[in-house]
PDB file of C-alpha atoms in Angstrom:
ATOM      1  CA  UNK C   1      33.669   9.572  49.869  1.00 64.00           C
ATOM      2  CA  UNK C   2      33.227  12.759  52.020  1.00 79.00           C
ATOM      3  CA  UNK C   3      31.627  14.543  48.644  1.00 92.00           C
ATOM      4  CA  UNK C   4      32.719  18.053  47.552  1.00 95.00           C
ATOM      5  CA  UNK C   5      33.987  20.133  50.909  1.00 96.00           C
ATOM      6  CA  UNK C   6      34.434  23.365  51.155  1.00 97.00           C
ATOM      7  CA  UNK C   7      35.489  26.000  54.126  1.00 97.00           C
ATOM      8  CA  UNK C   8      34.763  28.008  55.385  1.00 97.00           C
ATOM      9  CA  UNK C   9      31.054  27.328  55.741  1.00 96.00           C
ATOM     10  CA  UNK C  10      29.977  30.957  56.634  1.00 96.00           C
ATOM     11  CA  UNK C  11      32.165  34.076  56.585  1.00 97.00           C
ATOM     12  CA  UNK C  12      31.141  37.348  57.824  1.00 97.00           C
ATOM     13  CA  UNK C  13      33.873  40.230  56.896  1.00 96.00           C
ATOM     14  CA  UNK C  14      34.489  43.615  56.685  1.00 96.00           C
ATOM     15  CA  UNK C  15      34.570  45.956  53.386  1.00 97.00           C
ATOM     16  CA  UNK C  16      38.028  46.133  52.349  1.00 96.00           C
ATOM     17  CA  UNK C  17      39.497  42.913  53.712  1.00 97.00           C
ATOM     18  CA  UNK C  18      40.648  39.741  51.884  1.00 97.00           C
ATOM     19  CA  UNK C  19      38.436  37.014  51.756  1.00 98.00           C
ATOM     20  CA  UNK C  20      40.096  32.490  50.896  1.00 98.00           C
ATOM     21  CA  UNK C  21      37.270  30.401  49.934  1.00 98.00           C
ATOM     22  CA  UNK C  22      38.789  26.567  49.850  1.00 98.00           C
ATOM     23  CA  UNK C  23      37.038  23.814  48.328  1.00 98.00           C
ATOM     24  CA  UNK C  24      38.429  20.269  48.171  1.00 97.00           C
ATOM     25  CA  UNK C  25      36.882  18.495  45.055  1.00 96.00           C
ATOM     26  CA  UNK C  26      35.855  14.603  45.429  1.00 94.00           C
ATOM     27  CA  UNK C  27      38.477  12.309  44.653  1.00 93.00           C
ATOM     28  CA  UNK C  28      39.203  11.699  41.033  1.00 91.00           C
ATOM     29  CA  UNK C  29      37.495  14.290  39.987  1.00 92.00           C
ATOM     30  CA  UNK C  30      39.041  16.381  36.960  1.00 91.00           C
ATOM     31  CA  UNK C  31      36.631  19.234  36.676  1.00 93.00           C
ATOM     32  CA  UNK C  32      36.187  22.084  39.053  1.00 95.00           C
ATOM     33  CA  UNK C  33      33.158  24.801  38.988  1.00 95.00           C
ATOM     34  CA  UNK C  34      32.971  27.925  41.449  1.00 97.00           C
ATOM     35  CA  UNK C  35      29.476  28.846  41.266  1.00 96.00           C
ATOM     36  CA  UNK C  36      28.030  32.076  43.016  1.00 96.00           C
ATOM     37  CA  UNK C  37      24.300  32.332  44.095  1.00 95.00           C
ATOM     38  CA  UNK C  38      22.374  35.544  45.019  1.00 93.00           C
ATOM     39  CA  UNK C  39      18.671  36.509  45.323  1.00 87.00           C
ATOM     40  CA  UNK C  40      19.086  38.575  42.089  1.00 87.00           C
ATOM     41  CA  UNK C  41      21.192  37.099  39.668  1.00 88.00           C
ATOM     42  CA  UNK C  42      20.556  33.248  40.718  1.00 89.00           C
ATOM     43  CA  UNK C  43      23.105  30.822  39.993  1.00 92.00           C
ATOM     44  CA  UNK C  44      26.718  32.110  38.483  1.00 92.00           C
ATOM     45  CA  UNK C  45      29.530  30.247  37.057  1.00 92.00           C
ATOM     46  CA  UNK C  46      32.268  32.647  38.020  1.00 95.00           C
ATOM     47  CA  UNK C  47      35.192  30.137  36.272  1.00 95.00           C
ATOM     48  CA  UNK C  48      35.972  26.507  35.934  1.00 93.00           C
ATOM     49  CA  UNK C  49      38.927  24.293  35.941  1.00 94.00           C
ATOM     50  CA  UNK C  50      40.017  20.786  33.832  1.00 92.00           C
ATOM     51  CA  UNK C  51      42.717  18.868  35.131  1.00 92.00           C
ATOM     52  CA  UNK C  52      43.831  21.927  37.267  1.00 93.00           C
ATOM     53  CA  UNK C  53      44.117  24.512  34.183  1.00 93.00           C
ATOM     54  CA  UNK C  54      41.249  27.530  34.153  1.00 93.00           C
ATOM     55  CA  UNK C  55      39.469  27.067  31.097  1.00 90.00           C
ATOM     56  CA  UNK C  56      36.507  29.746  31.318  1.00 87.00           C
ATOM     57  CA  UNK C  57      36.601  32.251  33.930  1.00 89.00           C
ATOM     58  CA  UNK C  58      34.368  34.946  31.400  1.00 87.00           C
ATOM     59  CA  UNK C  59      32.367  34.830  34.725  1.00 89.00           C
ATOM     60  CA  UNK C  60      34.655  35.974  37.395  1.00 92.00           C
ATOM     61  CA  UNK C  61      33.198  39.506  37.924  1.00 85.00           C
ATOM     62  CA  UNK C  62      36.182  41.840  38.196  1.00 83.00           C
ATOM     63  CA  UNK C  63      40.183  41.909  38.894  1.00 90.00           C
ATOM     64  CA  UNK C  64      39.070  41.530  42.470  1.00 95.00           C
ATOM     65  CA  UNK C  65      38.233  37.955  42.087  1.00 96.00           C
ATOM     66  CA  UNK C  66      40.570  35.585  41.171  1.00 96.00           C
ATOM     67  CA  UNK C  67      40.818  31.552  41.420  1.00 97.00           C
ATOM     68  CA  UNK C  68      43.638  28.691  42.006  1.00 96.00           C
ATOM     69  CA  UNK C  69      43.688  24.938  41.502  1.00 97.00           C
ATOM     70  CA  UNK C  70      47.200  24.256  42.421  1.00 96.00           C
ATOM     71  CA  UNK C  71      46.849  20.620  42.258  1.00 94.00           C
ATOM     72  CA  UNK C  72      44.004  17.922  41.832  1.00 93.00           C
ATOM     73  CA  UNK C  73      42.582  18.086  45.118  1.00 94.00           C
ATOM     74  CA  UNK C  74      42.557  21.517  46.089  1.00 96.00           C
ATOM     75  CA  UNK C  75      41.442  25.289  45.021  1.00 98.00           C
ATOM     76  CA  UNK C  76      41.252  29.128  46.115  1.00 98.00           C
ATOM     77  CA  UNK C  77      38.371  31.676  45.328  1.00 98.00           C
ATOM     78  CA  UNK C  78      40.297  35.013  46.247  1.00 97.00           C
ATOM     79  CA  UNK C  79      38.083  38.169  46.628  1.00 97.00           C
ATOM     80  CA  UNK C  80      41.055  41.360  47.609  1.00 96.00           C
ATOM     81  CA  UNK C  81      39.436  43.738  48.389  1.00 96.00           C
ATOM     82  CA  UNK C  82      36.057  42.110  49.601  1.00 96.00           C
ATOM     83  CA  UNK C  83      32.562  44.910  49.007  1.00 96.00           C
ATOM     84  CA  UNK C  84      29.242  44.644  50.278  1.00 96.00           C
ATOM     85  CA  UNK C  85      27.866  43.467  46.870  1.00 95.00           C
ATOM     86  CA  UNK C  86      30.067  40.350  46.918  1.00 96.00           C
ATOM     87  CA  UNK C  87      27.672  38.851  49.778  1.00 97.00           C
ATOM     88  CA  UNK C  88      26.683  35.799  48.131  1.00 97.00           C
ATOM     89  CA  UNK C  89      26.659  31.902  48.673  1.00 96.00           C
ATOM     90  CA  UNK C  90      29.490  30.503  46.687  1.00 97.00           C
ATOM     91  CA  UNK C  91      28.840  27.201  45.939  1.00 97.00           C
ATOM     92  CA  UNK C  92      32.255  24.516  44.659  1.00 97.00           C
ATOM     93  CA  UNK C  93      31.436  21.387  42.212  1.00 95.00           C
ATOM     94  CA  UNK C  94      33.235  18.685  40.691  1.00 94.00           C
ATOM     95  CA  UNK C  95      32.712  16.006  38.341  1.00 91.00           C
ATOM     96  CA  UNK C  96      34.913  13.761  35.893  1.00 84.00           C
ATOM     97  CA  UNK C  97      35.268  15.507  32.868  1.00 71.00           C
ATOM     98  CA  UNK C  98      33.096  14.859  29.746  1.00 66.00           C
ATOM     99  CA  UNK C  99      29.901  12.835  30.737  1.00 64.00           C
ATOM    100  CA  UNK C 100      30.393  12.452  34.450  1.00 73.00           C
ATOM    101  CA  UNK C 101      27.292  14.207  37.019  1.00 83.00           C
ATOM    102  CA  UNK C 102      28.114  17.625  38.681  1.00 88.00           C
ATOM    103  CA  UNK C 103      28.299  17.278  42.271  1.00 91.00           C
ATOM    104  CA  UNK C 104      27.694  20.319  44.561  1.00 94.00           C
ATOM    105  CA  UNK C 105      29.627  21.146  47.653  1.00 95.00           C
ATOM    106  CA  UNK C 106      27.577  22.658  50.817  1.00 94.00           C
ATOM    107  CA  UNK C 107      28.692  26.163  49.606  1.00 96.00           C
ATOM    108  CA  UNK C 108      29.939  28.946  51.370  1.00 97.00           C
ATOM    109  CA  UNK C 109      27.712  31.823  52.679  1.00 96.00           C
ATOM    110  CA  UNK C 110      29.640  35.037  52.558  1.00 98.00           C
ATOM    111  CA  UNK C 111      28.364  38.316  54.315  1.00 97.00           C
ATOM    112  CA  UNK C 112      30.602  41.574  53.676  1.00 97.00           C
ATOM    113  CA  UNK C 113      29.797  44.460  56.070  1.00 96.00           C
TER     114      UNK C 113
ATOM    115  CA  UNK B   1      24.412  31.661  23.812  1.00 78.00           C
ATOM    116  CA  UNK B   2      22.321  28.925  25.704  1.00 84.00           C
ATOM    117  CA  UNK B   3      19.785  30.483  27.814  1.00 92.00           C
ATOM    118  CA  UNK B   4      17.277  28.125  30.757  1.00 96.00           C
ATOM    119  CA  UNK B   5      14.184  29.741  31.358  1.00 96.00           C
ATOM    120  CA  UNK B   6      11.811  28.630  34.664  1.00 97.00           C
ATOM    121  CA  UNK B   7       8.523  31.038  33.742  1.00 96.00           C
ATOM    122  CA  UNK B   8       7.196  30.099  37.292  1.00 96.00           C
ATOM    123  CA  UNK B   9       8.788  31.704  40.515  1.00 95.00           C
ATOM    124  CA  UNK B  10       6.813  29.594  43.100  1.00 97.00           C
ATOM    125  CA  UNK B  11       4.537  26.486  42.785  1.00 97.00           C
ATOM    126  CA  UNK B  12       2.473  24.613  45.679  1.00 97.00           C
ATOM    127  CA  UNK B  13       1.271  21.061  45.907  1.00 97.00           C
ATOM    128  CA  UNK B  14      -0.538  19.626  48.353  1.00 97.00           C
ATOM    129  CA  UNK B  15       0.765  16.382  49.813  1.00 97.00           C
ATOM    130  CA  UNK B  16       0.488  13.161  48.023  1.00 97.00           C
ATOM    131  CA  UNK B  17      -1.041  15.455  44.562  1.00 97.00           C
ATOM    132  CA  UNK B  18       1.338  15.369  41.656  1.00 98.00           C
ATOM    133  CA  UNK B  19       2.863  19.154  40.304  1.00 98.00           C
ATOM    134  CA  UNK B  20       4.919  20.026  37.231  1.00 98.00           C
ATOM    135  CA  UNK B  21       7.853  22.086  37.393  1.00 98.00           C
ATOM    136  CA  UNK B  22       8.183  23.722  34.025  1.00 98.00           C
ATOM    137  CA  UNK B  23      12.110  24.379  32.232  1.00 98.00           C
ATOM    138  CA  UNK B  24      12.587  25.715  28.361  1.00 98.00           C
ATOM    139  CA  UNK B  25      15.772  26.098  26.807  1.00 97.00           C
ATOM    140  CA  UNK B  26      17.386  27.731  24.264  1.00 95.00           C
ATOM    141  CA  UNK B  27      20.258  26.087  22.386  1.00 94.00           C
ATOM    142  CA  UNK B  28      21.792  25.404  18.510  1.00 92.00           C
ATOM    143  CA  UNK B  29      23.433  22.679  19.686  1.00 91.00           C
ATOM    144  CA  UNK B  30      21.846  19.265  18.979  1.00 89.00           C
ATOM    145  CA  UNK B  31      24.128  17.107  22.248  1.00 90.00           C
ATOM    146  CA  UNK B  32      23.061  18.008  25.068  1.00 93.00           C
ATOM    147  CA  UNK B  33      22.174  17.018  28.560  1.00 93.00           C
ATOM    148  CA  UNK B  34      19.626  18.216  31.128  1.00 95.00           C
ATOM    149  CA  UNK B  35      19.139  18.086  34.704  1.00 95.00           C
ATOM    150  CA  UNK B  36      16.641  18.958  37.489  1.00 97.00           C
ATOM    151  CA  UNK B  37      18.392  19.725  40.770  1.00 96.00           C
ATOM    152  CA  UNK B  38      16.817  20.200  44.487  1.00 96.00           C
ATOM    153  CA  UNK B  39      17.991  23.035  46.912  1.00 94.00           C
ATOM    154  CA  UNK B  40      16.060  22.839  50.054  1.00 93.00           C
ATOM    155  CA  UNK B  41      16.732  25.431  52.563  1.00 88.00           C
ATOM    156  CA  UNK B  42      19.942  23.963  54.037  1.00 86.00           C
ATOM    157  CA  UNK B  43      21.328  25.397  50.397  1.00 86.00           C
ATOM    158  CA  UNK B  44      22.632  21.984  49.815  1.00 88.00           C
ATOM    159  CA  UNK B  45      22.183  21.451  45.892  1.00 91.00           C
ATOM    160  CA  UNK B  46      21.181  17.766  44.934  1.00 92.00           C
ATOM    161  CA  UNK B  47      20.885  16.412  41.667  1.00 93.00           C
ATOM    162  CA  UNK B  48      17.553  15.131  41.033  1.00 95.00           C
ATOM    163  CA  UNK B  49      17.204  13.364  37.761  1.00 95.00           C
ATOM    164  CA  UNK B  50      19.314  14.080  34.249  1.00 94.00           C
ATOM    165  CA  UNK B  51      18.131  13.662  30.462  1.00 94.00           C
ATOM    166  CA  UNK B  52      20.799  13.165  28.177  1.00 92.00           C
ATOM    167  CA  UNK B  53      19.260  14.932  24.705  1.00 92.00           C
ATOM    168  CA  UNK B  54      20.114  11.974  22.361  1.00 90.00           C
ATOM    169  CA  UNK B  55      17.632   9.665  24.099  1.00 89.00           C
ATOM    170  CA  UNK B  56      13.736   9.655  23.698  1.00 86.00           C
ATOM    171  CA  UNK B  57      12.792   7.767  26.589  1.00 92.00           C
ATOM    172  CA  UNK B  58      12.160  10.065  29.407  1.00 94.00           C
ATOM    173  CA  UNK B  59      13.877   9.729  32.842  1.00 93.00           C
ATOM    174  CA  UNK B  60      12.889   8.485  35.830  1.00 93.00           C
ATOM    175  CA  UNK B  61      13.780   8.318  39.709  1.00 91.00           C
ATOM    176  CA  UNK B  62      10.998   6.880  41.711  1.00 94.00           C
ATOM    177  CA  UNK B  63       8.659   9.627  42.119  1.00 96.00           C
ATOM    178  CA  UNK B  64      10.339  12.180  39.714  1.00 97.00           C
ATOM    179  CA  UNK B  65      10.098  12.246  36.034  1.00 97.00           C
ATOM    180  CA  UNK B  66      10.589  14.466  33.402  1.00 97.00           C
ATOM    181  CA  UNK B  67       8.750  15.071  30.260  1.00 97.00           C
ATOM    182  CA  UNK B  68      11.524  15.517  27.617  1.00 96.00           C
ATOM    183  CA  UNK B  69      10.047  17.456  24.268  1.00 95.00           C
ATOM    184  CA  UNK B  70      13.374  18.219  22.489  1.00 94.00           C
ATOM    185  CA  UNK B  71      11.659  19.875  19.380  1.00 94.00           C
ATOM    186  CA  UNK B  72      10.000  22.316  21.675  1.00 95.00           C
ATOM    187  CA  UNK B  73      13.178  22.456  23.875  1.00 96.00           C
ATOM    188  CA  UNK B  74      10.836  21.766  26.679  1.00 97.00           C
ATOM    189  CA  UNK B  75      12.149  20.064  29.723  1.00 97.00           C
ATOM    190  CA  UNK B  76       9.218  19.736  32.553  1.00 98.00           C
ATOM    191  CA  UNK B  77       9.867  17.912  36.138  1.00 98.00           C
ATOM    192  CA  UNK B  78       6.870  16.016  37.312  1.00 98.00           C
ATOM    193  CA  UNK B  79       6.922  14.953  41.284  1.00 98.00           C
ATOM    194  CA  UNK B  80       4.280  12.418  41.814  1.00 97.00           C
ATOM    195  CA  UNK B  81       2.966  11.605  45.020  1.00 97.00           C
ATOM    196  CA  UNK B  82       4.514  14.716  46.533  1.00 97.00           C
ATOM    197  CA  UNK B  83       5.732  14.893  50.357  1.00 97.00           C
ATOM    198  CA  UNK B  84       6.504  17.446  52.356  1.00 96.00           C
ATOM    199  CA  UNK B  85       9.888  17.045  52.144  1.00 95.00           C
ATOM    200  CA  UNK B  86      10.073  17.566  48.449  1.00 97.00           C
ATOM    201  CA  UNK B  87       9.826  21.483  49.316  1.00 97.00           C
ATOM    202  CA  UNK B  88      12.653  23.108  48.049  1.00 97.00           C
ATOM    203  CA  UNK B  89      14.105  25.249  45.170  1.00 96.00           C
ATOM    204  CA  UNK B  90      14.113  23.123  42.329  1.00 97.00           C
ATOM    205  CA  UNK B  91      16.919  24.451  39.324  1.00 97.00           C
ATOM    206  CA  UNK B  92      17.037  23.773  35.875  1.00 97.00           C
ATOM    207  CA  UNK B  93      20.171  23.330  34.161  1.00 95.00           C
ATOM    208  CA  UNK B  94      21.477  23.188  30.780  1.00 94.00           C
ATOM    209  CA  UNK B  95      24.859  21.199  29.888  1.00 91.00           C
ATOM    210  CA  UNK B  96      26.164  21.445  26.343  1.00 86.00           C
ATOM    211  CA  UNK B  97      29.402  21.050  24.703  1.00 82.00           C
ATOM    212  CA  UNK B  98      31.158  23.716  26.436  1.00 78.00           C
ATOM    213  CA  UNK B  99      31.014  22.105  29.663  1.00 79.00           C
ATOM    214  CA  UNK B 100      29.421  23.967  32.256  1.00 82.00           C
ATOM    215  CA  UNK B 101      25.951  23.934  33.502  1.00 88.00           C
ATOM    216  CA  UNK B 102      23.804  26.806  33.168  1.00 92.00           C
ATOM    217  CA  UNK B 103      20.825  27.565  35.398  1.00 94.00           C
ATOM    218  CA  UNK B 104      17.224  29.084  35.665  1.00 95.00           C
ATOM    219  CA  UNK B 105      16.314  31.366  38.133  1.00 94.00           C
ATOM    220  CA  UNK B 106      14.784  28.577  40.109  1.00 95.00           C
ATOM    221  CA  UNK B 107      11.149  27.249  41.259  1.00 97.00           C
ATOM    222  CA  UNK B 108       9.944  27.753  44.923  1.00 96.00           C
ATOM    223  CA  UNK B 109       8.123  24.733  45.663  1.00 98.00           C
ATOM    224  CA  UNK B 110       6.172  24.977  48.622  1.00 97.00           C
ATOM    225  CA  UNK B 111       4.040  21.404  49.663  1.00 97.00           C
ATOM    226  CA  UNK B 112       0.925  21.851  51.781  1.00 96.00           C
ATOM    227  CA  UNK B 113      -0.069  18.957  54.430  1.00 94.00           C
TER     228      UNK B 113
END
């Protein structure tokens, strides 16, 4: 298995624009996590999905953030409109729901201007 | 709420010493699991070693072990042995019955040759 994937790997955008991070979760996996990491606040769990339904997204920071899981294998963090404070790594993990071990993707590193 | 507290910032070991990692929790909850995971600087997050709460017996992966004091929700990472590629950021997290994993701000370890 290719593990957790996610893509872009680095994204460097202005203020103001739109901003699709994908991640592909391992196969069989029926728990998603979008984490964000910054110097400050360390690691964030911005929202989290079980068999593609959001169950806690208390940690998505504002209306400007917002997160898909259309189907099993794929999801969307959205940030419209993107602000310099947003510059983070965000980091995608799956697992198999209940007991199973919390596998990290290589995470995105996101630089707004 | 559960809260994961890593009091130090930065450790350093010199190669092929041993160096504890130190992790208290806060929690109510009585199920629980545990887990060390490694960051080094290519940001990839690996999972170390995991404690499930219910079990007395410490883990242990070759040179990593924990020392598991549930009464004083105490949750210490001991490297044995340690080589230079063991420096990293080492988080500890916190996984109780709401699912996700919570972290600590992280431990710099930095490994002296």
């Amino acid at each position: 298995d290719a593990g957790v994937i996610q893509s872009p790997r680095h994204e460097v955008t202005e203020m103001g624009q739109e901003v699709t991070l994908r991640c592909k979760p391992i196969s069989g996996h029926n728990s998603l996590f979008w984490y964000r990491q910054t110097m400050m606040r360390g690691l964030e769990l911005l929202i989290y999905f079980n068999n593609n339904v959001p169950i806690d997204d208390s940690g998505m920071p504002e209306d400007r953030f917002s997160a898909k899981m259309p189907n099993a294998s794929f999801s969307t963090l959205k940030i419209q409109p993107s602000e310099p404070r947003d510059s983070a790594v965000y980091f995608c993990a799956s697992r198999l729901m209940d007991r199973g071990l919390l596998l990290f993707g290589p995470g995105t590193r996101l630089t707004v201007l | 709420a559960q809260t994961v507290t890593q009091s130090q910032p930065e450790m350093s070991v010199q190669e092929a010493e041993t160096v504890t990692l130190s992790c208290t929790y806060d929690t109510s909850e009585s199920d629980y699991y545990l887990f060390w995971y490694k960051q080094p600087p290519s940001r990839q997050m690996i999972l170390v070693i995991r404690q499930e709460a219910y079990k007395q017996q410490n883990a242990t992966e070759n040179r990593f072990s924990v020392n598991f004091q549930k009464a004083a929700k105490s949750f210490s990472l001991k490297i044995s042995d340690s080589q230079l590629g063991d420096a990293a950021m080492y988080f500890c997290a916190y996984r109780g019955s709401q699912g996700n994993l919570i972290f600590g701000k992280g431990t710099k370890l930095s490994v002296k040759p």
